[in-house]
PDB file of C-alpha atoms and ligand atoms in Angstrom:
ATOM      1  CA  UNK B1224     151.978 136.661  -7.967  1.00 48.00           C
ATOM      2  CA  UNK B1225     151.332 132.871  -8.433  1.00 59.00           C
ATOM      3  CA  UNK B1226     153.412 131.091  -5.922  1.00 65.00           C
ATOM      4  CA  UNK B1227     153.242 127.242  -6.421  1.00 78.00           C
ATOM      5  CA  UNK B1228     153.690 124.719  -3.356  1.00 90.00           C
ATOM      6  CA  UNK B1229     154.192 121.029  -3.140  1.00 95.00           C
ATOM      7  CA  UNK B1230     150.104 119.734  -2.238  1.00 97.00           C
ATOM      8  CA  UNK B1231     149.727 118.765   1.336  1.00 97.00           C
ATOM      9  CA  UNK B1232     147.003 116.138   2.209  1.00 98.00           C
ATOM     10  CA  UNK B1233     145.976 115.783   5.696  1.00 98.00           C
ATOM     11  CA  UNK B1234     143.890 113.202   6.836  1.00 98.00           C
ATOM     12  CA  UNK B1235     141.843 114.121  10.347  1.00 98.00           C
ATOM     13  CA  UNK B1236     140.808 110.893  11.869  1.00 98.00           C
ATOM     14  CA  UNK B1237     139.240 112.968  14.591  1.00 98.00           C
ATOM     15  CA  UNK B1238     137.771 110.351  16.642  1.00 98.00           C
ATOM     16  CA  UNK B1239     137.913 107.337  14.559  1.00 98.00           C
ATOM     17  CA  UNK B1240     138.407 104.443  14.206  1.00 98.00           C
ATOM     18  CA  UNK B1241     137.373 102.213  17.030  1.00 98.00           C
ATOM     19  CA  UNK B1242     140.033 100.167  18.060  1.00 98.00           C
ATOM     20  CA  UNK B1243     143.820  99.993  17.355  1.00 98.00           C
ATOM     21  CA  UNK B1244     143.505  97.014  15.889  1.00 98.00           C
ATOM     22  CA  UNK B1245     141.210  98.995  12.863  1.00 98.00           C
ATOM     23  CA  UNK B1246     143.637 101.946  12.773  1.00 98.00           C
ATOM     24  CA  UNK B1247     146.510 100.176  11.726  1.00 98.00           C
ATOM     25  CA  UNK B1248     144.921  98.741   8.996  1.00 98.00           C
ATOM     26  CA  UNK B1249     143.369 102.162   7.818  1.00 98.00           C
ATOM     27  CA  UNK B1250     147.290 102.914   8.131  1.00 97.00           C
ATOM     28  CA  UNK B1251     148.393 100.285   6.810  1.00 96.00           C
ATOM     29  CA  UNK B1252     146.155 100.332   3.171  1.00 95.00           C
ATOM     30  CA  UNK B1253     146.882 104.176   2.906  1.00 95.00           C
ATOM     31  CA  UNK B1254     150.571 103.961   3.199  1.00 94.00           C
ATOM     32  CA  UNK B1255     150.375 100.937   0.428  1.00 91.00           C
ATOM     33  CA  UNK B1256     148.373 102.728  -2.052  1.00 86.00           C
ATOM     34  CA  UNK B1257     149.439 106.773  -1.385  1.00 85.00           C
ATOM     35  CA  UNK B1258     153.217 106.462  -0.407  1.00 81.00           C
ATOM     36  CA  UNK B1259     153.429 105.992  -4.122  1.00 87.00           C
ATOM     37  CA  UNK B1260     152.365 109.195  -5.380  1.00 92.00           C
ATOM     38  CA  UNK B1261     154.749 111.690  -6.329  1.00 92.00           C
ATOM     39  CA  UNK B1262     154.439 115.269  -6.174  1.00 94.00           C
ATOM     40  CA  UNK B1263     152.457 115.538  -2.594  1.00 95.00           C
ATOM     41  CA  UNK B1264     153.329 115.594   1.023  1.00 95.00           C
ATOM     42  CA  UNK B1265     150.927 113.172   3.023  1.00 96.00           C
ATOM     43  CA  UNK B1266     149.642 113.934   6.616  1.00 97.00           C
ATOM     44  CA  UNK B1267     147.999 111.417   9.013  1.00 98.00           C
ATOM     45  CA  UNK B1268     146.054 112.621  12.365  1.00 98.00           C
ATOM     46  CA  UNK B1269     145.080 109.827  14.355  1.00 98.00           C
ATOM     47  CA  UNK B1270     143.693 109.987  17.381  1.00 98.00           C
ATOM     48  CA  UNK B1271     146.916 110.494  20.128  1.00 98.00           C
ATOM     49  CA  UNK B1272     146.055 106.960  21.455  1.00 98.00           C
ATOM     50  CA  UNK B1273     147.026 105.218  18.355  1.00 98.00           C
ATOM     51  CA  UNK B1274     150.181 107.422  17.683  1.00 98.00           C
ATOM     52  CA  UNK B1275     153.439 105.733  18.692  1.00 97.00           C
ATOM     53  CA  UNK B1276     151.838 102.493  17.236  1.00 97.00           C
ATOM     54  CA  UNK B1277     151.645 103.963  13.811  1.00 97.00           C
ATOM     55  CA  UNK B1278     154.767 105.625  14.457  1.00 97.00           C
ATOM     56  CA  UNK B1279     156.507 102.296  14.541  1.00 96.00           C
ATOM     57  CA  UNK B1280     154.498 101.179  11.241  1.00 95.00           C
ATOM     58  CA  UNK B1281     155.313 104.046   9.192  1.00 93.00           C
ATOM     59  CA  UNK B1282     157.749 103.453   6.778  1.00 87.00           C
ATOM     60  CA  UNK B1283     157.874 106.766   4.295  1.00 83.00           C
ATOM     61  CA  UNK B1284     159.384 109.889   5.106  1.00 82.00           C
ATOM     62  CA  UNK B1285     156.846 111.149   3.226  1.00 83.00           C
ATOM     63  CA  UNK B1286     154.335 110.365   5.051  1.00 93.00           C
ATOM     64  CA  UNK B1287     153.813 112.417   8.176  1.00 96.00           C
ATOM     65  CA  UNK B1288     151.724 111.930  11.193  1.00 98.00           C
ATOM     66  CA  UNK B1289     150.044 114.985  13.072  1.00 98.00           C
ATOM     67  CA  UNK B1290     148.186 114.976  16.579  1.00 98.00           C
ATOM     68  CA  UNK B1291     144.647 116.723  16.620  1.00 98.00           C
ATOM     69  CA  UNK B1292     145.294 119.142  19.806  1.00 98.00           C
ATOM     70  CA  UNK B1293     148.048 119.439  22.101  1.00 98.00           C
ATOM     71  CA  UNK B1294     148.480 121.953  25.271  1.00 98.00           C
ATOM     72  CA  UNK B1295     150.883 124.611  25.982  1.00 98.00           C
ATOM     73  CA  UNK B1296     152.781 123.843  29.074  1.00 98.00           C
ATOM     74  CA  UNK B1297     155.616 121.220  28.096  1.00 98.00           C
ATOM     75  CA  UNK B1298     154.838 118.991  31.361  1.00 98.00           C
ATOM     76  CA  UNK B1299     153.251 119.224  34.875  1.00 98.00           C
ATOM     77  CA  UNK B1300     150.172 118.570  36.690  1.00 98.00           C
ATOM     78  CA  UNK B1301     147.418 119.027  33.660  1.00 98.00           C
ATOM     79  CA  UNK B1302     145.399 116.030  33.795  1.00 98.00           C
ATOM     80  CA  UNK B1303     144.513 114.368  30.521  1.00 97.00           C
ATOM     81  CA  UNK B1304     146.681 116.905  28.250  1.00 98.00           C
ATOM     82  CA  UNK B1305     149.665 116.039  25.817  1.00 98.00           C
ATOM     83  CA  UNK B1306     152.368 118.898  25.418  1.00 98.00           C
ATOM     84  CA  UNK B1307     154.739 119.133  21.706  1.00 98.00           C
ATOM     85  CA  UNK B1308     157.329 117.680  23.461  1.00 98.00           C
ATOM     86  CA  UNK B1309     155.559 114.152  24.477  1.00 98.00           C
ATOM     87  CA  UNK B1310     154.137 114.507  20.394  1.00 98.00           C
ATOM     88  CA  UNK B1311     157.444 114.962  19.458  1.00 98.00           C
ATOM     89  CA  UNK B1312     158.992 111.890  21.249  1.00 97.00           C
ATOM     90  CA  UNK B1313     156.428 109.528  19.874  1.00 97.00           C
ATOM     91  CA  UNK B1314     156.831 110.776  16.129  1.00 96.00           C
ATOM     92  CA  UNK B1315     154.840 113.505  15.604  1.00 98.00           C
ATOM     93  CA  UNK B1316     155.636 116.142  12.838  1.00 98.00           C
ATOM     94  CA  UNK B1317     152.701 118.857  13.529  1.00 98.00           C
ATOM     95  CA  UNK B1318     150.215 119.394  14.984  1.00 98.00           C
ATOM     96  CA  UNK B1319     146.360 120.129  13.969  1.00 98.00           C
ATOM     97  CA  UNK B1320     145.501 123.467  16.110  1.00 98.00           C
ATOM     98  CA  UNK B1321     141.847 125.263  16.437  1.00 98.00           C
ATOM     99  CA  UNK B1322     139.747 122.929  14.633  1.00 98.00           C
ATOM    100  CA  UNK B1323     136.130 124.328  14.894  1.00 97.00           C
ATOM    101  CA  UNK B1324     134.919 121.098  16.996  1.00 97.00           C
ATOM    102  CA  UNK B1325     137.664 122.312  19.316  1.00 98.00           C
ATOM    103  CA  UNK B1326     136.831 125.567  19.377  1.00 98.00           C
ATOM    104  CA  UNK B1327     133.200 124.151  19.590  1.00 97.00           C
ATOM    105  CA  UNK B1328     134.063 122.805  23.104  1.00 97.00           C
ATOM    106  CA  UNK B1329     135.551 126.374  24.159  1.00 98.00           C
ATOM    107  CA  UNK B1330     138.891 126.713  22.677  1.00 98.00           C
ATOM    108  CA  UNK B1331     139.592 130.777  22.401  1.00 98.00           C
ATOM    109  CA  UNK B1332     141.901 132.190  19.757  1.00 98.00           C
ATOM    110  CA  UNK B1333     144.158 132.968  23.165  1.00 98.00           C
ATOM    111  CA  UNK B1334     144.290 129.507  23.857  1.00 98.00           C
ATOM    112  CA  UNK B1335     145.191 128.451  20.048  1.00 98.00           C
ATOM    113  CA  UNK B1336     147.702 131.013  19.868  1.00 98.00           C
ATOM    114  CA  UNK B1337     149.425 129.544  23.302  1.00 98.00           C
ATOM    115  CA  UNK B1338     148.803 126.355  21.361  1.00 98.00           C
ATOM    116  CA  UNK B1339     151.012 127.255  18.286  1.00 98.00           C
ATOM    117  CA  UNK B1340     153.552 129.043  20.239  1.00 98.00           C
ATOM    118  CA  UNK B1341     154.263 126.420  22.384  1.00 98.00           C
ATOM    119  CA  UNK B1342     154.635 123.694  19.365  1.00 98.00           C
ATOM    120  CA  UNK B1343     156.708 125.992  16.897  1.00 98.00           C
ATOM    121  CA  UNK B1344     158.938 125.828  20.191  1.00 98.00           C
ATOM    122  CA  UNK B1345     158.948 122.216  20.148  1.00 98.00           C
ATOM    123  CA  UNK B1346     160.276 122.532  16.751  1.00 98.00           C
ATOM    124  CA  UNK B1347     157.002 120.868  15.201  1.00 98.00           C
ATOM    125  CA  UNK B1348     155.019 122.140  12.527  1.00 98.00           C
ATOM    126  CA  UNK B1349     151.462 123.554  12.972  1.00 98.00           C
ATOM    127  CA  UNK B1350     148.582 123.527  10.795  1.00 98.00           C
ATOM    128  CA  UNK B1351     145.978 126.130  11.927  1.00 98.00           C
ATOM    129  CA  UNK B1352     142.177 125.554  11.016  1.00 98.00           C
ATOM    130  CA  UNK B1353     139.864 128.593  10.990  1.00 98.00           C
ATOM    131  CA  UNK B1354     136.910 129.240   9.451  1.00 97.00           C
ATOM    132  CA  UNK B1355     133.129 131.107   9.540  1.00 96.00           C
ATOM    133  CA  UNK B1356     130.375 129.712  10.955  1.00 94.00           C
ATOM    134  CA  UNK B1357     128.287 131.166   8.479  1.00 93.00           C
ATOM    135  CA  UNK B1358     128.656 133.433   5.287  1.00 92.00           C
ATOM    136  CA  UNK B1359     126.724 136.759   5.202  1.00 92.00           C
ATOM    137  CA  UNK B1360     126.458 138.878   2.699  1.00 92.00           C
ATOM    138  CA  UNK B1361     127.695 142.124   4.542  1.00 93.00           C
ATOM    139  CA  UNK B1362     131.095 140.308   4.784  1.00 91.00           C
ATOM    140  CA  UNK B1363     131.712 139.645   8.291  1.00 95.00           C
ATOM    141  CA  UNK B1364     132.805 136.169   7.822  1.00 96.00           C
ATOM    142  CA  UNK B1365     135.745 137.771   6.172  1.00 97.00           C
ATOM    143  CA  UNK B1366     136.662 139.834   9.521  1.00 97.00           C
ATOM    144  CA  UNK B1367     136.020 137.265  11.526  1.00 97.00           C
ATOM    145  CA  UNK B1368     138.528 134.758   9.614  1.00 98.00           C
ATOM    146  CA  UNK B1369     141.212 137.385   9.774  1.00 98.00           C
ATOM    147  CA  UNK B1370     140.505 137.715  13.369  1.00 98.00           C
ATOM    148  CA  UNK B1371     141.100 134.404  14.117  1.00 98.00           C
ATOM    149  CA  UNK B1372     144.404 134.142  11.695  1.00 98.00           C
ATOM    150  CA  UNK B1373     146.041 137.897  13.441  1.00 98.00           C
ATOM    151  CA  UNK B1374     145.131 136.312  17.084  1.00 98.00           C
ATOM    152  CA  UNK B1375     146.946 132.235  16.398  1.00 98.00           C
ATOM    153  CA  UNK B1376     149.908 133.787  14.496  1.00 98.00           C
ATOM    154  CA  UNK B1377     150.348 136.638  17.373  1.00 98.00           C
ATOM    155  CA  UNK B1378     153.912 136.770  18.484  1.00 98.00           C
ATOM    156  CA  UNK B1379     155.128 134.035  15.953  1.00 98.00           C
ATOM    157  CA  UNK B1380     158.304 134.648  14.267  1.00 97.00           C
ATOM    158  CA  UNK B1381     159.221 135.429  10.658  1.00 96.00           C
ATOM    159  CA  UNK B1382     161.365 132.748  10.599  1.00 96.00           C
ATOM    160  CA  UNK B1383     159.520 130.095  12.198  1.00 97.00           C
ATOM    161  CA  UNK B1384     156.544 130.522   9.211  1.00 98.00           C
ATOM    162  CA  UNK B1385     157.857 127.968   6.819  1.00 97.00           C
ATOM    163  CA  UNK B1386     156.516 125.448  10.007  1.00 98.00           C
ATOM    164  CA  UNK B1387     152.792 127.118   9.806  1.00 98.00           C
ATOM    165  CA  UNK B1388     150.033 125.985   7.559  1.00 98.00           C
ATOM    166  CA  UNK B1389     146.727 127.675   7.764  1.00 98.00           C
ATOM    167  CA  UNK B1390     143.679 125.298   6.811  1.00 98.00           C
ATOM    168  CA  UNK B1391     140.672 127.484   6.001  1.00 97.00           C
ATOM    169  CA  UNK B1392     137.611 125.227   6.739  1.00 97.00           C
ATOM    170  CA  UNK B1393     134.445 126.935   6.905  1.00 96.00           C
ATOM    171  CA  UNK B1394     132.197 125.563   9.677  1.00 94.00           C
ATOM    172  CA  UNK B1395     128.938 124.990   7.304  1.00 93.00           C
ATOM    173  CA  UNK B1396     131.040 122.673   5.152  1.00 92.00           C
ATOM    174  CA  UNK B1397     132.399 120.428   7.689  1.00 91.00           C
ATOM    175  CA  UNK B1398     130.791 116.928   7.944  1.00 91.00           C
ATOM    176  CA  UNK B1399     127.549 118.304   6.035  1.00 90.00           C
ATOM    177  CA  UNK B1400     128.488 117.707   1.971  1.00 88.00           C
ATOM    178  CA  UNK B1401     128.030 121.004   1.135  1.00 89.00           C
ATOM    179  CA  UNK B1402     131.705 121.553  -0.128  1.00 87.00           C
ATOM    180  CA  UNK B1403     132.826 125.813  -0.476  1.00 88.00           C
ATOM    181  CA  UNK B1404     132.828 126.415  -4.403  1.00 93.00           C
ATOM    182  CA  UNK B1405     136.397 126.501  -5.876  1.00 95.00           C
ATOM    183  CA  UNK B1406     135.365 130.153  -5.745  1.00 95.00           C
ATOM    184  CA  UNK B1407     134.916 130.770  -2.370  1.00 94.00           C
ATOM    185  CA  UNK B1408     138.224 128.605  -1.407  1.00 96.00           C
ATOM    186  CA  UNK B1409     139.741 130.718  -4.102  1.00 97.00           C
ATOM    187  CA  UNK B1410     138.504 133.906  -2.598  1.00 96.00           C
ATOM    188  CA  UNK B1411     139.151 133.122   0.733  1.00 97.00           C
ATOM    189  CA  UNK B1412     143.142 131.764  -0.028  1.00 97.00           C
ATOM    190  CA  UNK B1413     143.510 135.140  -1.804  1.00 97.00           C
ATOM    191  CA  UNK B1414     142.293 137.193   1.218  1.00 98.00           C
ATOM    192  CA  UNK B1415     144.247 135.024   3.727  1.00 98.00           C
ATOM    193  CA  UNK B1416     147.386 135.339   1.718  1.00 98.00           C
ATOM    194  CA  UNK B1417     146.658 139.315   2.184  1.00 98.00           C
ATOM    195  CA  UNK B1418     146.352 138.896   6.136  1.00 98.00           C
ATOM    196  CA  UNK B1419     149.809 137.101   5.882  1.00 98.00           C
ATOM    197  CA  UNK B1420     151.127 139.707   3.535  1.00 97.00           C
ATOM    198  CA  UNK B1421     149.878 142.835   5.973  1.00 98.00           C
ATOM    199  CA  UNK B1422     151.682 140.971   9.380  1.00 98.00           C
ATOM    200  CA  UNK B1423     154.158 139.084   7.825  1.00 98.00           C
ATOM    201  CA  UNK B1424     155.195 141.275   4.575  1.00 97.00           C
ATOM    202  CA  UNK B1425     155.003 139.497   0.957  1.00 96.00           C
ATOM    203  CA  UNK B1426     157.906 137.032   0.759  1.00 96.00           C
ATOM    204  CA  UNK B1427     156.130 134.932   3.638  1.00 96.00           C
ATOM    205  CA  UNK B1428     153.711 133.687   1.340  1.00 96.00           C
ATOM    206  CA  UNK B1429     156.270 131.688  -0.601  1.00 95.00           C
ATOM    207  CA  UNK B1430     156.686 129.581   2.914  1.00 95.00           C
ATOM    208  CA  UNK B1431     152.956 129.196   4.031  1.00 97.00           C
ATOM    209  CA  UNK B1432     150.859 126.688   2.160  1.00 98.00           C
ATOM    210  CA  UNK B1433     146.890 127.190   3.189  1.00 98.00           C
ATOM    211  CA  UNK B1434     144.556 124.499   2.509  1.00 98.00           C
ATOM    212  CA  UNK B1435     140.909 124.277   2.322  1.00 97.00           C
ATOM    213  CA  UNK B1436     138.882 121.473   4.449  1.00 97.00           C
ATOM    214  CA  UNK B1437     135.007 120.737   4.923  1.00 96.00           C
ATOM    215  CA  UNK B1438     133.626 117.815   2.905  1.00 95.00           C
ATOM    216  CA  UNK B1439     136.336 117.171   0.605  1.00 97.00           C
ATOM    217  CA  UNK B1440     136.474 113.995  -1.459  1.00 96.00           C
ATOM    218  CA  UNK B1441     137.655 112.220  -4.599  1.00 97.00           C
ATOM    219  CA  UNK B1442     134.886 114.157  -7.001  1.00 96.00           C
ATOM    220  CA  UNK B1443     135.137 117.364  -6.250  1.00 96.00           C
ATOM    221  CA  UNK B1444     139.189 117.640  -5.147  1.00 97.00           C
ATOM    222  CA  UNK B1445     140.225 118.101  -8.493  1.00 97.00           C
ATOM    223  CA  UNK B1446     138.290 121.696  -8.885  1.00 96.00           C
ATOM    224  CA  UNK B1447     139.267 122.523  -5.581  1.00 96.00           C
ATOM    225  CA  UNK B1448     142.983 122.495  -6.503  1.00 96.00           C
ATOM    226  CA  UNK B1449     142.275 123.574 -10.150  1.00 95.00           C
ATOM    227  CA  UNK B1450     139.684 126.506  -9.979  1.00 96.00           C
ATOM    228  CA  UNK B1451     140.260 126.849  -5.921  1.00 96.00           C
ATOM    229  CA  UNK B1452     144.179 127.100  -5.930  1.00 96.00           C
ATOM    230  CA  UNK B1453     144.499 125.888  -3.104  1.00 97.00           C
ATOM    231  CA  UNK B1454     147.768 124.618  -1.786  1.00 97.00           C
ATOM    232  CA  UNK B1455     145.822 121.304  -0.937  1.00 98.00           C
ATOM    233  CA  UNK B1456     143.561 119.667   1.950  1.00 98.00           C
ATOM    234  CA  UNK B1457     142.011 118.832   5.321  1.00 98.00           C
ATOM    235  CA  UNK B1458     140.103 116.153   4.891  1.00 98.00           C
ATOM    236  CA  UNK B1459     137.962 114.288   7.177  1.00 98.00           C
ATOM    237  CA  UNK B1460     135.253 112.071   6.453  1.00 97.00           C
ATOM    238  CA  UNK B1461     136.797 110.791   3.521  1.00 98.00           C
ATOM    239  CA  UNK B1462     140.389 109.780   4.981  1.00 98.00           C
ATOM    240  CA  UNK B1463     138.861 106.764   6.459  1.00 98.00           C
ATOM    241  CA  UNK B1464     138.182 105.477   3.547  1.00 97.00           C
ATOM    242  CA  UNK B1465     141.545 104.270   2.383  1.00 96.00           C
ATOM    243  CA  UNK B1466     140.980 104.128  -1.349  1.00 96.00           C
ATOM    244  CA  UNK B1467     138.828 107.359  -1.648  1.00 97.00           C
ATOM    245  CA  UNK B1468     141.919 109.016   0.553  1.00 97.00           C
ATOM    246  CA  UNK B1469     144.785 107.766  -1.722  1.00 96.00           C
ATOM    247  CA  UNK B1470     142.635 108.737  -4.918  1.00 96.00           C
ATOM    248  CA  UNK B1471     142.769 112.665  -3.405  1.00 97.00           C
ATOM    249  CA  UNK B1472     146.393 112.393  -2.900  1.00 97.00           C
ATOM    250  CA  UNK B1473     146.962 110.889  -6.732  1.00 96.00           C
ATOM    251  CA  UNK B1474     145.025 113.898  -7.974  1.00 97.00           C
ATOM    252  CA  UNK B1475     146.746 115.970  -5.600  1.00 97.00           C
ATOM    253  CA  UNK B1476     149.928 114.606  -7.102  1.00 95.00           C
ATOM    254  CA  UNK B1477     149.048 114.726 -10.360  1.00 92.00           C
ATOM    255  CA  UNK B1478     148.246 118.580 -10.239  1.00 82.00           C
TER     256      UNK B1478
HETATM  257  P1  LIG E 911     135.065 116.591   6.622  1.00 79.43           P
HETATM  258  O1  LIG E 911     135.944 117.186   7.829  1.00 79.43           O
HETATM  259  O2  LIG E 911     136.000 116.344   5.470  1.00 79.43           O
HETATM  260  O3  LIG E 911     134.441 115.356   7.165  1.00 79.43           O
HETATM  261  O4  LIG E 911     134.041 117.665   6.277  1.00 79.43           O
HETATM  262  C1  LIG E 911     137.001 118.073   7.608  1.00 79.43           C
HETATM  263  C2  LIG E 911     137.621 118.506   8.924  1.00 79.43           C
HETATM  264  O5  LIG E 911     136.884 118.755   9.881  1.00 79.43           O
HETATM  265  O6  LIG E 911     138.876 118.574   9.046  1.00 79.43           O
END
């Protein structure tokens, strides 16, 4: 079954730029150039400092802005953690959950799946990165992805999963250049959309877009999309560049 999606584009700022004073103007020349472009939903994840700022700046409903992390309890002693609701005031539509440099610092798939619980409550959407450190040839990477997808959608309802994106982003591409072939995004969409189809049953697949992320950029998006089918992108390294971002979402839009 081919199921087609409106593209999503997510930028991750992660922990860039330097000063507010930088990330409104990052803001400012994306929103000028990619608001524009028909045909693709836009995400923006600054970092949480600079979020009710670009709140206030953001003039398209079609452009959306994400938080990196957030924590589970919605208030309460928890020194230097943001819960959905506090996102949610300042203008926050979803929320990037279980990004490897997270998980890097200890997150466990218990944790994420608190995570995602806990914002699909909120009434935000979640976008839900996993992703193998490392392919073998025995196929583990594939168990270990499906682990990770069973263990953040645990408990989640049918009828909250038009709110949940999963971003497949494969540790060994992130930051490094070496981009997945549009056959193993392809591959690993397909095999995704199966975990989703064996918890969730078939017709959930229509609601869930799933992206592919790690070293994405304006050359090789368009065979990502074409050969990869993938329902569009994380992308990191290349959303701070204004122009090389809003030339992904015009061939995003143009697919
Ligand atoms: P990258 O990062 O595009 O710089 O590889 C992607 C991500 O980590 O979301």
């Amino acid at each position: 079954m081919h199921i087609s999606h409106t593209p999503l584009v997510i930028g991750n700022w992660k922990m860039n730029p330097k000063s507010v004073k930088l990330a409104i103007r990052l803001f400012q020349d994306i929103q000028k150039s990619a608001t524009r472009v028909r045909g693709v939903d836009i995400g923006i994840a600054p970092p949480a400092i600079y979020l009710s700022e670009l709140a206030r700046l953001a003039k398209s409903k079609r452009l959306k802005l994400l938080a990196q992390d957030v924590f589970w309890e919605d208030i309460g002693a928890r020194t230097g953690e943001m819960s959905a609701p506090m996102l949610k005031s300042t203008g926050v539509a979803q929320v990037i959950i279980g990004h490897s440099e997270r998980r890097a610092l200890g997150e466990t798939d218990e944790q994420v799946n608190h995570k995602v619980l806990a914002t699909l409550k909120a009434g935000l959407g979640v976008v839900v990165c996993v992703g193998e450190k490392k392919r073998d040839p025995q196929g583990n990477y594939l168990t270990h992805v499906e682990k990770q997808v069973r263990a953040a959608l645990a408990g989640v309802s049918k009828a909250k999963l038009g709110n949940v994106v999963i971003a497949y982003e494969p540790i060994w591409a992130i930051g490094t250049g070496d981009t997945a072939t549009s056959h193993d995004a392809h591959e690993m969409k397909l095999f995704i959309q199966k975990v989703l189809s064996d918890i969730f049953g078939r017709a959930v697949l229509s609601k869930m877009r799933i992206l592919y992320g790690g070293s994405v950029n304006a050359k090789n998006a368009e065979e990502l999309l074409r050969e990869g089918n993938v329902d569009g992108f994380l992308v990191g390294g290349a959303s701070l560049r204004a122009h090389e971002f809003a030339t992904i979402i015009k061939i995003a839009g143009a697919y």
